[in-house]
Amino acid sequence: MTSSPARPRTGAVSTVSVASAPCPVVVLDADGHVAELNAVAGTLLPTARVGRPLPSPTWLAAADRTRPVPVTGTVGDRSFSAHPSVAADGRTVWWLMEETAYRSASAELEAERARTRFLTEASSALLASLNLERCMEVTARLATEHLADAALVIAPTAARTLPVVACDQRGELTRSTVSEAPDSVPGLAEALRGFPPVPSRWIDPATAPDWLIPAGFGEVGSLVITPLPGLGVPAGALILLRRAQQDAFSEAEESLAGLFAARAGAAMSAARLYAEQNSISDTLMRELLPPTLRQTEGVEFAGGYRASKDTERVGGDFYDVHPPGEDSPETLVVLGDVAGKGLEAAVLTGKIRNTLHALLPMADDHAKMLRLVNNAMRTSHHTRFATLVVASVRREEREVALRLTSAGHPAPLIIRRDGTVEEADTGGTLIGVLPAITSRTARVRLAPGETCLLFTDGVTEARGGPLGDTMFGDQRLKRAAAECAGMPAEAVVERVQMVTSQWIGDGRHDDIAVLAITAPRGAHLSAVDGATRGRYTA
Amino acid sequence: MTTSFGTGPHTVRLALTGDLDYDTCGELLRRVRTALDGRREVTDLHLDCRELELVDSMGLSTLLEIHRSAGRDGIAFRLEGVGPALRRLLELTGTYEYLTNPQRSGTSAGSRHGRT
């Protein structure tokens, strides 16, 4: 064409080139009439006639002919872009390039990007919470926003009721419990069972029970049940509903729903596992929490426990005070420390406390009692051990008589009225590992106002001080204890806890347990200088 | 915690350095197992504690575990170079004699069955 710009009519060269062009070519004159079209264009536009206005496509017929620019549009289900060349006499030659494949690819790419965006958004929204109910709500809401007109999330349950979270067509969430067996909806029971994995299942909307359909939803066009696969456990089922006037789910949408369900299922089962684990440690905690102590049989008892803040909430330190019973005339105090942390330590702690409780009638012979505990605790599985102190406590007149036995545990401190601090002369083997153990029992008497202090190595091994890395140590504990001379049990515990807390500051620490056994001073009747005994009421 | 070896035909000696605590005890157990693995001629296992720093209750539990499994395999186990801090811990817990005397516990030295 460019070679024959001066010719009044279409030259031979251009005729040949239009006719032989591999793409559809339409030549329109200044009035929009078809001046020429090649065979490919004739096939594509069967209604186009030379000399007549171009009837379709309108996007080409209406294209600007004075200053033509490329235009795009569809012909049937195919996409084209038309590129103009200006010819003589105000004619425009439109070269039509097919873009169907390109357009569908870029549409597919855009859709894929949208799906990825959705799944990413879904993942972060779902993982933001470890709360099962919240996870179900997020799942229902996201499914309604991106996949369907309404969605229901059903959690698996052992009961004959179904916990349901629904998000309706207006985006409103409702939470309910449906008293229906899962088999009232075809495919729901299988989806909730989780194994073997079942694919999404189409349900005839007519068979769906009323509770599946949100109020005011209108006619249900399509309904699909997708299992939510959990981490080895079923996490529930997702039900998607579309209105009658909407398209049914395409294959791509269904596979997207599957990918979404996988994420939702993982998040829900993580939340469920977390909730279960939490309830297990809560149960254990309740069992293992140290008891509240008070005055028993005329002796003061006070205990303090500060759990390690390091991740595990249940610690390895414990104490118990068993008041006298039928078979045991004395109060038995136990304070101990189980090696390790976390659940394993907690289980061992529970075991040793229960065993000691059962052996209360043996408390008249500490060595024998500890031998029995040692035998009960020994196992071939591990060499976890416990160290502990048992104290048999009996009030005798104004004084308190103690039998103290340590099984591999730091010896209790005796705080005398004059501020001297003695270590009880007791020692023995730790519990739970060695086939044979020995122990040495100390007999101690506490005068009124004197205290026996039991503690775990969390106190002496607490790191802190000016440099933050110095152990609190025996000497500092003894000094702190000396300052507690004459104090009631409660005050001794508070004082020791306060001094160690100040030492630790913000630093890490192990479990810390302290327990004070104090002979009450009674009410003071006469003024004394502290060195003489004075008189007391009983 | 680090360990180093000095092994003769019948004696495996591991020198321990650093802390033996909750975080490092699993590693020691693995190294001891590796050192003994498949060596039926070993009769003595010595752990050199000269360079050992802090030992906590899990560390002690691990030493007891090594002692127990050595005894099960008929290997004499012994701690060497026990410093004052470790000695204090062992005495407090009544395990000093048990862990430092080179006596064979469990099966006799002659019986080498069940060794893995």
Coordinates of C-alpha atoms in Angstrom, one line a residue, chain A residues 312 338-341 378-385 387 406-411 428-430 432-435 461 463 471 474 508, chain B residues 19 22-23 54-69 72 88-96 98-99 105:
Chain A
E312 CA 5.8 -23.9 80.8
V338 CA 11.1 -32.7 90.3
A339 CA 13.9 -32.6 87.7
G340 CA 12.9 -31.0 84.4
K341 CA 10.1 -28.8 83.3
R378 CA 11.5 -46.0 89.9
T379 CA 10.9 -46.8 86.2
S380 CA 13.0 -48.1 83.4
H381 CA 11.8 -45.4 81.1
H382 CA 13.9 -42.5 82.4
T383 CA 16.1 -41.3 85.2
R384 CA 14.0 -38.3 86.2
F385 CA 14.2 -37.8 89.9
T387 CA 14.4 -34.4 95.7
S406 CA 15.8 -34.8 103.3
A407 CA 15.9 -37.0 100.2
G408 CA 18.6 -35.4 98.2
H409 CA 17.1 -32.0 98.9
P410 CA 18.7 -28.9 100.5
A411 CA 18.4 -29.2 104.3
G428 CA 19.6 -38.7 102.0
T429 CA 19.4 -40.0 98.4
L430 CA 17.2 -38.5 95.8
G432 CA 13.2 -42.3 91.8
V433 CA 16.5 -43.6 90.3
L434 CA 18.8 -45.5 92.6
P435 CA 17.8 -49.1 93.5
E461 CA 20.2 -20.9 92.6
R463 CA 20.5 -15.7 89.4
M471 CA 23.6 -17.0 92.4
D474 CA 23.1 -20.3 100.8
R508 CA 14.8 -15.6 84.4
Chain B
D19 CA 27.2 -26.4 81.3
Y22 CA 18.2 -28.8 80.5
D23 CA 19.3 -27.5 77.1
L54 CA 27.1 -25.7 85.9
V55 CA 25.1 -29.0 86.3
D56 CA 21.4 -28.7 87.0
S57 CA 18.9 -31.3 87.9
M58 CA 18.4 -32.4 84.3
G59 CA 22.1 -32.7 84.0
L60 CA 22.3 -34.9 87.0
S61 CA 19.4 -37.0 85.6
T62 CA 21.4 -37.5 82.5
L63 CA 24.5 -38.6 84.3
L64 CA 22.3 -41.1 86.1
E65 CA 20.8 -42.3 82.8
I66 CA 24.3 -42.8 81.4
H67 CA 25.3 -44.7 84.5
R68 CA 22.2 -46.9 84.3
S69 CA 22.5 -47.8 80.6
R72 CA 22.9 -52.5 81.8
R88 CA 28.3 -30.7 96.4
L89 CA 25.4 -31.5 94.2
L90 CA 26.2 -35.2 94.2
E91 CA 26.6 -35.3 97.9
L92 CA 23.4 -33.3 98.5
T93 CA 21.5 -35.7 96.4
G94 CA 23.2 -38.8 97.8
T95 CA 24.6 -39.8 94.4
Y96 CA 28.3 -39.1 94.9
Y98 CA 27.1 -44.1 93.2
L99 CA 28.5 -42.1 90.4
S105 CA 26.0 -52.1 88.5

